[in-house]
Short mmCIF file of C-alpha atoms and ligand atoms in Angstrom, two decimals:
data_model
loop_
_atom_site.label_atom_id
_atom_site.label_comp_id
_atom_site.label_asym_id
_atom_site.label_seq_id
_atom_site.Cartn_x
_atom_site.Cartn_y
_atom_site.Cartn_z
CA MET I 1 0.11 -0.09 0.12
CA SER I 2 1.32 3.55 -0.85
CA ILE I 3 2.56 5.76 1.95
CA LEU I 4 -0.40 8.19 1.23
CA ARG I 5 -3.01 5.23 1.13
CA LYS I 6 -1.63 4.17 4.55
CA GLN I 7 -1.58 7.73 5.99
CA PHE I 8 -5.24 8.40 4.64
CA LEU I 9 -6.39 5.32 6.79
CA GLN I 10 -4.23 6.73 9.81
CA TYR I 11 -4.91 10.51 9.65
CA VAL I 12 -8.21 11.06 7.87
CA GLY I 13 -11.36 10.36 9.80
CA GLN I 14 -12.95 7.26 8.53
CA THR I 15 -16.82 6.95 8.21
CA SER I 16 -16.91 3.86 5.65
CA PRO I 17 -15.71 0.38 6.68
CA SER I 18 -14.40 -0.34 3.23
CA PRO I 19 -13.23 2.70 1.41
CA LEU I 20 -12.65 2.72 -2.29
CA MET I 21 -8.91 3.63 -1.54
CA ILE I 22 -8.65 4.84 -5.21
CA GLU I 23 -5.87 7.42 -5.24
CA VAL I 24 -6.81 10.34 -7.28
CA SER I 25 -4.06 12.48 -9.06
CA LYS I 26 -6.18 14.03 -11.67
CA ALA I 27 -9.66 14.37 -12.95
CA SER I 28 -10.73 15.58 -16.44
CA GLY I 29 -14.14 15.40 -18.08
CA VAL I 30 -15.74 12.10 -17.40
CA PHE I 31 -12.52 10.52 -16.09
CA PHE I 32 -10.24 10.13 -12.84
CA TYR I 33 -6.75 9.18 -13.13
CA THR I 34 -4.34 7.55 -10.52
CA PRO I 35 -0.84 8.43 -10.01
CA GLU I 36 -0.01 5.02 -11.57
CA GLY I 37 -1.65 6.27 -14.62
CA LYS I 38 -4.93 4.20 -14.08
CA ARG I 39 -8.06 5.57 -15.64
CA TYR I 40 -11.64 5.30 -14.46
CA PHE I 41 -14.89 6.32 -16.14
CA ASP I 42 -16.69 8.40 -13.39
CA LEU I 43 -20.25 7.07 -13.26
CA ILE I 44 -21.10 8.56 -10.02
CA SER I 45 -20.05 12.50 -10.45
CA GLY I 46 -19.60 12.69 -6.96
CA VAL I 47 -23.25 11.71 -6.65
CA SER I 48 -24.47 14.20 -9.23
CA VAL I 49 -22.21 16.78 -8.32
CA SER I 50 -19.78 17.11 -11.38
CA ASN I 51 -22.58 17.82 -14.13
CA VAL I 52 -20.23 19.98 -16.15
CA GLY I 53 -17.20 17.40 -16.22
CA HIS I 54 -14.17 17.48 -13.87
CA SER I 55 -11.75 20.50 -14.38
CA ASN I 56 -14.26 22.37 -16.51
CA ARG I 57 -12.25 25.38 -17.89
CA CYS I 58 -15.12 27.87 -17.44
CA VAL I 59 -15.47 26.86 -13.92
CA ILE I 60 -11.65 26.82 -13.06
CA ASP I 61 -11.40 30.47 -14.73
CA ALA I 62 -14.18 31.68 -12.60
CA VAL I 63 -12.69 30.51 -9.40
CA LYS I 64 -9.42 31.96 -10.18
CA SER I 65 -10.59 35.17 -11.19
CA GLN I 66 -12.93 35.45 -7.92
CA VAL I 67 -9.90 34.37 -5.88
CA ASP I 68 -8.01 37.25 -7.14
CA ASP I 69 -10.89 39.87 -6.25
CA TYR I 70 -11.78 38.51 -2.81
CA MET I 71 -12.95 35.40 -0.76
CA HIS I 72 -14.94 35.44 2.46
CA VAL I 73 -15.61 39.01 3.44
CA MET I 74 -18.61 38.62 5.97
CA VAL I 75 -21.12 36.09 7.34
CA TYR I 76 -24.13 35.61 5.13
CA GLY I 77 -26.50 38.51 4.16
CA GLU I 78 -24.86 41.58 5.23
CA MET I 79 -22.49 42.71 2.24
CA VAL I 80 -23.50 43.19 -1.14
CA GLN I 81 -21.51 40.39 -3.25
CA LYS I 82 -21.84 40.46 -6.85
CA PRO I 83 -21.27 36.50 -7.52
CA GLN I 84 -24.05 35.66 -5.09
CA VAL I 85 -26.55 38.44 -6.78
CA GLU I 86 -25.69 37.33 -10.13
CA TYR I 87 -26.06 33.83 -9.50
CA ALA I 88 -29.38 34.11 -7.69
CA LYS I 89 -30.82 36.05 -10.74
CA ALA I 90 -29.55 33.51 -13.17
CA ILE I 91 -31.42 30.70 -11.04
CA VAL I 92 -34.56 32.33 -10.42
CA SER I 93 -34.86 33.29 -14.19
CA GLU I 94 -35.15 29.66 -15.10
CA LEU I 95 -37.68 28.90 -12.44
CA PRO I 96 -41.48 29.56 -12.02
CA ALA I 97 -42.42 33.02 -10.71
CA SER I 98 -42.97 32.07 -7.27
CA LEU I 99 -39.45 30.72 -6.83
CA GLU I 100 -38.20 34.25 -6.88
CA SER I 101 -35.46 34.60 -4.25
CA VAL I 102 -32.35 32.40 -3.22
CA TYR I 103 -30.92 31.61 0.14
CA PHE I 104 -27.46 30.35 -0.15
CA ILE I 105 -25.95 28.22 2.38
CA ASN I 106 -23.31 25.37 2.39
CA SER I 107 -24.62 22.23 1.76
CA GLY I 108 -27.65 19.90 0.82
CA SER I 109 -28.28 18.93 4.41
CA GLU I 110 -28.20 22.45 5.48
CA ALA I 111 -30.70 23.54 2.57
CA VAL I 112 -32.90 20.67 4.19
CA GLU I 113 -32.56 22.11 7.60
CA VAL I 114 -33.32 25.67 6.42
CA ALA I 115 -36.49 24.18 4.54
CA LEU I 116 -37.61 22.43 7.52
CA LYS I 117 -37.17 25.49 9.68
CA LEU I 118 -38.82 27.70 7.28
CA SER I 119 -42.08 25.31 6.95
CA LYS I 120 -42.27 25.53 10.85
CA ARG I 121 -41.85 29.24 11.01
CA TYR I 122 -44.18 30.07 8.14
CA THR I 123 -46.86 27.90 9.06
CA ASN I 124 -46.71 28.02 12.87
CA ARG I 125 -47.14 24.17 12.59
CA THR I 126 -44.92 21.52 13.92
CA GLU I 127 -45.42 18.27 12.02
CA LEU I 128 -43.04 17.40 9.21
CA VAL I 129 -43.93 14.76 6.34
CA SER I 130 -41.51 12.92 4.16
CA PHE I 131 -41.34 9.75 2.28
CA LYS I 132 -39.95 6.11 2.58
CA ASN I 133 -36.78 5.72 1.04
CA ALA I 134 -36.01 9.44 0.70
CA TYR I 135 -32.74 10.69 1.10
CA HIS I 136 -32.16 14.11 2.76
CA GLY I 137 -28.96 14.48 4.46
CA SER I 138 -27.10 13.60 7.42
CA THR I 139 -27.59 16.39 10.09
CA GLN I 140 -30.27 15.74 12.72
CA GLY I 141 -33.04 17.35 11.18
CA SER I 142 -32.51 16.06 7.90
CA LEU I 143 -31.55 12.63 9.09
CA SER I 144 -35.12 13.02 11.02
CA VAL I 145 -37.06 13.00 7.40
CA LEU I 146 -34.81 10.37 6.08
CA GLY I 147 -36.95 7.37 5.04
CA GLY I 148 -34.83 4.43 6.41
CA ASP I 149 -35.02 3.30 9.87
CA GLU I 150 -31.31 1.76 9.82
CA GLN I 151 -29.76 4.91 9.32
CA LYS I 152 -31.34 6.68 12.25
CA SER I 153 -31.45 3.96 14.70
CA GLY I 154 -28.03 5.04 16.22
CA PHE I 155 -29.03 8.64 16.82
CA ARG I 156 -32.44 8.80 18.27
CA PRO I 157 -33.99 10.70 19.70
CA LEU I 158 -34.44 12.92 16.48
CA LEU I 159 -36.99 15.38 15.70
CA PRO I 160 -40.44 14.81 17.18
CA ASP I 161 -43.73 14.82 15.01
CA VAL I 162 -42.21 13.50 11.67
CA ARG I 163 -44.64 11.23 9.63
CA GLN I 164 -43.36 9.10 6.76
CA LEU I 165 -45.60 8.18 3.90
CA ARG I 166 -45.17 5.88 0.84
CA TYR I 167 -43.89 7.60 -2.19
CA ASN I 168 -46.51 7.35 -5.11
CA ASN I 169 -49.05 6.28 -2.79
CA ILE I 170 -52.32 8.40 -3.43
CA ASP I 171 -54.14 7.12 -0.39
CA ASP I 172 -51.37 8.23 2.08
CA LEU I 173 -51.84 11.95 1.07
CA LYS I 174 -54.67 12.00 3.57
CA TYR I 175 -52.22 12.06 6.19
CA ILE I 176 -51.05 15.40 5.08
CA THR I 177 -53.72 17.80 7.25
CA ASP I 178 -53.96 21.00 8.85
CA ARG I 179 -51.29 19.99 11.48
CA THR I 180 -48.63 19.69 8.83
CA ALA I 181 -45.98 22.43 8.34
CA GLY I 182 -44.18 21.01 5.46
CA VAL I 183 -43.90 17.98 3.24
CA ILE I 184 -40.48 17.20 1.84
CA VAL I 185 -40.13 15.09 -1.10
CA GLU I 186 -37.63 14.29 -3.75
CA PRO I 187 -39.56 14.71 -7.15
CA ILE I 188 -37.32 11.96 -8.51
CA GLN I 189 -36.26 9.51 -5.64
CA GLY I 190 -32.31 9.06 -5.96
CA GLU I 191 -31.30 6.89 -3.27
CA ALA I 192 -34.10 4.69 -3.20
CA GLY I 193 -32.63 3.65 -6.57
CA VAL I 194 -33.93 6.11 -9.02
CA VAL I 195 -37.84 5.94 -8.48
CA LEU I 196 -39.82 8.27 -10.84
CA PRO I 197 -43.25 9.94 -9.78
CA ASP I 198 -46.31 8.11 -11.39
CA SER I 199 -48.17 10.47 -13.68
CA GLY I 200 -50.04 12.95 -11.67
CA TYR I 201 -48.69 12.11 -8.48
CA LEU I 202 -46.66 15.29 -7.80
CA GLN I 203 -49.63 17.38 -8.57
CA SER I 204 -52.12 15.57 -6.13
CA LEU I 205 -49.28 16.05 -3.56
CA ARG I 206 -49.08 19.61 -4.56
CA ASP I 207 -52.92 20.12 -4.41
CA ARG I 208 -53.21 18.27 -0.89
CA CYS I 209 -50.44 20.91 0.54
CA THR I 210 -52.26 23.82 -0.95
CA SER I 211 -55.88 22.63 0.41
CA VAL I 212 -54.26 22.10 4.09
CA GLY I 213 -51.80 25.06 4.02
CA ALA I 214 -48.66 23.19 4.36
CA LEU I 215 -45.56 24.20 2.64
CA LEU I 216 -44.54 21.59 -0.12
CA ILE I 217 -40.69 21.29 -0.32
CA PHE I 218 -38.98 19.71 -3.21
CA ASP I 219 -35.37 18.22 -2.81
CA GLU I 220 -33.77 18.64 -6.03
CA ILE I 221 -30.35 18.10 -4.43
CA GLN I 222 -29.44 15.34 -6.69
CA SER I 223 -32.06 15.80 -9.64
CA GLY I 224 -31.38 19.39 -10.20
CA PHE I 225 -28.94 20.92 -12.85
CA GLY I 226 -29.93 18.83 -15.98
CA ARG I 227 -29.35 15.62 -14.05
CA CYS I 228 -33.09 14.51 -14.73
CA GLY I 229 -33.10 15.51 -18.26
CA SER I 230 -34.64 18.91 -17.79
CA LEU I 231 -32.82 21.90 -15.88
CA PHE I 232 -34.99 21.05 -12.64
CA ALA I 233 -37.39 18.17 -11.96
CA THR I 234 -40.08 20.81 -11.11
CA LEU I 235 -39.97 22.00 -14.80
CA ARG I 236 -40.01 18.25 -16.05
CA GLU I 237 -43.06 17.38 -13.92
CA GLY I 238 -44.70 20.96 -14.24
CA VAL I 239 -45.43 21.13 -10.59
CA THR I 240 -43.95 24.18 -8.51
CA PRO I 241 -43.36 23.52 -4.87
CA ASP I 242 -43.33 26.33 -2.15
CA VAL I 243 -39.62 25.49 -1.31
CA LEU I 244 -36.80 24.18 -3.61
CA CYS I 245 -33.53 22.69 -2.05
CA LEU I 246 -30.50 22.67 -4.07
CA ALA I 247 -26.73 21.78 -3.56
CA LYS I 248 -24.33 19.36 -5.20
CA ALA I 249 -24.09 20.48 -8.94
CA LEU I 250 -25.27 24.04 -7.75
CA GLY I 251 -21.75 24.81 -6.95
CA GLY I 252 -20.00 23.53 -10.08
CA GLY I 253 -17.81 21.42 -8.06
CA MET I 254 -17.49 23.85 -4.99
CA PRO I 255 -19.30 23.38 -1.73
CA LEU I 256 -22.78 25.23 -2.04
CA GLY I 257 -26.36 24.90 -0.90
CA ALA I 258 -29.36 26.98 -1.55
CA VAL I 259 -33.16 27.33 -0.89
CA VAL I 260 -35.33 29.08 -3.36
CA SER I 261 -38.65 30.23 -2.42
CA SER I 262 -41.02 33.24 -2.35
CA ASN I 263 -40.01 36.55 -0.77
CA GLU I 264 -42.93 36.22 1.58
CA ILE I 265 -41.83 32.88 2.86
CA LEU I 266 -38.06 33.53 3.10
CA HIS I 267 -38.83 36.74 4.72
CA SER I 268 -40.00 34.95 7.95
CA PHE I 269 -36.43 34.33 8.77
CA THR I 270 -36.03 37.96 9.18
CA ASN I 271 -38.34 38.33 12.40
CA ASN I 272 -39.46 36.29 15.35
CA PRO I 273 -36.63 35.75 15.66
CA VAL I 274 -34.49 37.94 13.50
CA LEU I 275 -31.53 36.01 11.78
CA GLY I 276 -33.79 32.83 11.56
CA HIS I 277 -31.08 30.91 10.21
CA ILE I 278 -27.18 32.06 10.38
CA THR I 279 -24.40 30.75 8.23
CA THR I 280 -20.80 31.97 7.98
CA PHE I 281 -19.67 30.60 4.69
CA GLY I 282 -23.18 30.33 3.01
CA GLY I 283 -22.95 31.93 -0.41
CA HIS I 284 -19.32 31.89 -0.50
CA PRO I 285 -18.16 34.29 -3.50
CA VAL I 286 -15.95 31.90 -4.86
CA CYS I 287 -18.28 29.07 -4.57
CA CYS I 288 -21.05 31.19 -6.40
CA ALA I 289 -18.72 32.18 -9.00
CA ALA I 290 -18.10 28.68 -9.87
CA GLY I 291 -21.65 27.72 -9.69
CA ASN I 292 -22.75 30.42 -11.87
CA ALA I 293 -20.04 29.59 -14.54
CA ALA I 294 -21.22 25.89 -14.27
CA PHE I 295 -24.92 26.86 -14.67
CA LYS I 296 -24.19 29.05 -17.69
CA TYR I 297 -21.98 26.05 -19.27
CA ILE I 298 -24.91 23.69 -18.83
CA LYS I 299 -27.23 26.17 -20.61
CA ASP I 300 -24.62 27.33 -23.41
CA ASN I 301 -23.60 23.80 -24.39
CA ASN I 302 -27.09 22.21 -24.18
CA LEU I 303 -26.17 19.55 -21.48
CA VAL I 304 -29.82 19.07 -20.88
CA GLU I 305 -30.35 17.79 -24.21
CA ASN I 306 -27.03 15.79 -24.10
CA ALA I 307 -28.47 14.21 -20.77
CA ASN I 308 -31.42 12.85 -22.66
CA ILE I 309 -29.56 11.76 -25.55
CA MET I 310 -26.79 9.94 -23.64
CA GLY I 311 -29.19 8.70 -21.09
CA ALA I 312 -31.21 7.22 -23.66
CA LEU I 313 -28.08 5.57 -25.38
CA PHE I 314 -27.01 4.20 -22.20
CA GLU I 315 -30.42 2.50 -21.82
CA ARG I 316 -30.69 1.25 -25.49
CA LEU I 317 -27.24 -0.20 -25.32
CA LEU I 318 -27.70 -2.01 -21.94
CA THR I 319 -31.15 -3.26 -22.42
CA GLY I 320 -31.12 -7.17 -22.75
CA LYS I 321 -27.63 -7.47 -21.44
CA ARG I 322 -27.15 -10.53 -19.35
CA HIS I 323 -28.13 -10.06 -15.66
CA ILE I 324 -29.92 -6.55 -16.21
CA VAL I 325 -33.63 -7.07 -15.15
CA GLU I 326 -34.98 -3.43 -15.49
CA ILE I 327 -33.26 0.23 -16.07
CA ARG I 328 -34.96 3.01 -14.29
CA ARG I 329 -34.10 6.39 -15.85
CA ALA I 330 -34.49 10.18 -15.93
CA GLY I 331 -32.26 11.81 -18.00
CA LEU I 332 -28.62 10.74 -17.17
CA LEU I 333 -29.59 9.27 -13.84
CA LEU I 334 -29.81 5.68 -14.27
CA GLY I 335 -30.71 2.60 -11.85
CA VAL I 336 -29.57 -0.35 -13.47
CA GLU I 337 -31.41 -3.18 -11.60
CA LEU I 338 -29.89 -6.62 -11.29
CA GLY I 339 -32.13 -8.03 -8.65
CA SER I 340 -29.66 -9.23 -6.36
CA SER I 341 -27.09 -7.59 -4.13
CA GLU I 342 -24.67 -10.68 -4.33
CA LYS I 343 -24.39 -10.12 -8.03
CA LEU I 344 -23.96 -6.23 -7.57
CA PHE I 345 -21.23 -6.50 -5.19
CA LYS I 346 -19.26 -8.83 -7.42
CA LEU I 347 -20.02 -6.57 -10.45
CA MET I 348 -18.56 -3.72 -8.51
CA GLU I 349 -15.39 -5.31 -7.82
CA LEU I 350 -15.14 -6.22 -11.66
CA PHE I 351 -15.88 -2.52 -12.16
CA VAL I 352 -13.03 -1.18 -10.31
CA ALA I 353 -10.52 -3.66 -11.91
CA ARG I 354 -11.77 -2.57 -15.23
CA GLY I 355 -11.59 1.31 -14.61
CA ILE I 356 -15.21 2.03 -13.93
CA LEU I 357 -16.41 3.85 -10.81
CA SER I 358 -19.82 3.27 -9.97
CA ASP I 359 -21.90 2.45 -6.73
CA TRP I 360 -25.29 1.14 -5.56
CA PHE I 361 -27.90 3.14 -3.75
CA LEU I 362 -28.52 3.69 -0.08
CA PHE I 363 -32.03 2.24 -0.26
CA CYS I 364 -31.35 -0.12 -3.27
CA ASP I 365 -28.33 -2.51 -3.04
CA THR I 366 -29.57 -4.62 -6.05
CA ALA I 367 -29.17 -1.86 -8.76
CA PHE I 368 -25.89 0.28 -9.71
CA ARG I 369 -25.64 3.70 -10.70
CA ILE I 370 -25.23 5.49 -14.05
CA SER I 371 -24.75 9.45 -13.37
CA PRO I 372 -21.48 10.35 -15.36
CA PRO I 373 -20.97 14.19 -16.04
CA LEU I 374 -23.50 15.38 -18.58
CA THR I 375 -20.53 16.20 -20.84
CA ILE I 376 -20.21 12.68 -21.76
CA SER I 377 -19.88 11.90 -25.36
CA GLU I 378 -21.45 9.04 -27.73
CA SER I 379 -18.09 7.39 -28.07
CA GLU I 380 -17.52 7.69 -24.50
CA VAL I 381 -21.02 5.99 -23.58
CA ILE I 382 -20.47 3.35 -26.19
CA GLU I 383 -16.80 2.44 -24.89
CA CYS I 384 -18.12 2.57 -21.15
CA VAL I 385 -21.03 -0.03 -22.19
CA GLU I 386 -18.51 -2.42 -23.78
CA ILE I 387 -16.79 -2.52 -20.55
CA ILE I 388 -19.85 -2.98 -18.61
CA ASP I 389 -20.87 -5.81 -20.90
CA ASP I 390 -17.44 -7.27 -20.69
CA CYS I 391 -17.97 -7.38 -16.78
CA LEU I 392 -21.44 -8.48 -16.78
CA SER I 393 -20.38 -11.53 -19.10
CA SER I 394 -17.95 -12.56 -16.18
CA LEU I 395 -20.24 -12.45 -13.55
C1 PLP O 1 -31.35 14.08 -2.47
C2 PLP O 1 -30.65 14.46 -1.57
N1 PLP O 1 -30.91 15.27 -0.63
C3 PLP O 1 -29.95 16.03 0.45
C4 PLP O 1 -28.63 15.29 0.46
C5 PLP O 1 -27.47 15.82 1.47
O1 PLP O 1 -26.60 16.70 0.76
P1 PLP O 1 -25.44 16.91 1.49
O2 PLP O 1 -24.54 15.73 1.36
O3 PLP O 1 -24.66 17.97 0.40
O4 PLP O 1 -25.57 17.34 2.78
C6 PLP O 1 -28.20 14.41 -0.70
C7 PLP O 1 -26.89 13.94 -0.89
O5 PLP O 1 -26.67 12.95 -1.35
C8 PLP O 1 -29.15 13.95 -1.69
O6 PLP O 1 -28.94 13.08 -2.55
#
């Protein structure tokens, strides 16, 4: 084992019982490279972070230019910082009119915390509703609305008054009542193994929230920024939430989270109490500059269209291959179902040996993930599928 790998285990806090241990020396486009020169297809993108590809020139230039001007100057919300203003304006210009103001924070979990706090503060209610097999983050609030018991069991008591419903189950919507402050949902469930909403389901959820006065919160931390084949799933589904949570690809590879909502809802943080959520680094100018450059790159280079075309190509080329029983897909987010975790874990070993980085889903360990940077080309998809096919044949 290299010295750096040994020191990684010795000095860097470990949370995984079996880390991948792949040492990265460089990342470019859809590939990682190790110091030994081994190349890996990145089919994870840091879980839908690197939508514009690794080492994207536009993002690098934006970061360098902002670093030269200024980095952190003050806690969030006091000083006027051009990268924040420009990025907020660019984001809301692509969203329905009621999503008109952006509150920047640091991460996806923090965005979820903010959305849950906002819903309690705005409605003066306490109950929170979420869905089984939903992933919303790892802090105590976001963990409270996560849809799996195993992840929560070691950390109870968590938030009280949380109710979990079955996703895509219309009958369960009756449990959303005039006691409910907020309902948080991934419009396309990621860690459940890529589960799409049934036709009309999100609209029914929207209608129920409206009729009882609960805030509807969309967690688009994984599905946003072109990943699901439209800029945001809210646009794809034609259903507008009261609060939209963003992170991951939002920062173009830098750490950034955001909550987008109406001015009216967001203003509840300015009184009773004032400063309803405080963040030191939220909306860091370098992260906003990077994110804005990445967002522009997605639009200028038609990455949403490319996500649809390349996602469909993956699906077409993989359909009917040995061991694959189902492919679930939204844009360039694919869950390739093998129906067996034993097969899946073996396949992951073969993938690493052959230079493919993929994984399974937190709530679905029988399917593997295909979510490469949205910049992936046709020839790269074809080459990647050839390797996947070889690995499947060796199972
Ligand atoms: C749908 C969803 N929500 C929230 C989060 C939490 O984001 P973060 O890890 O930035 O806190 C994730 C992360 O994987 C996610 O996929």
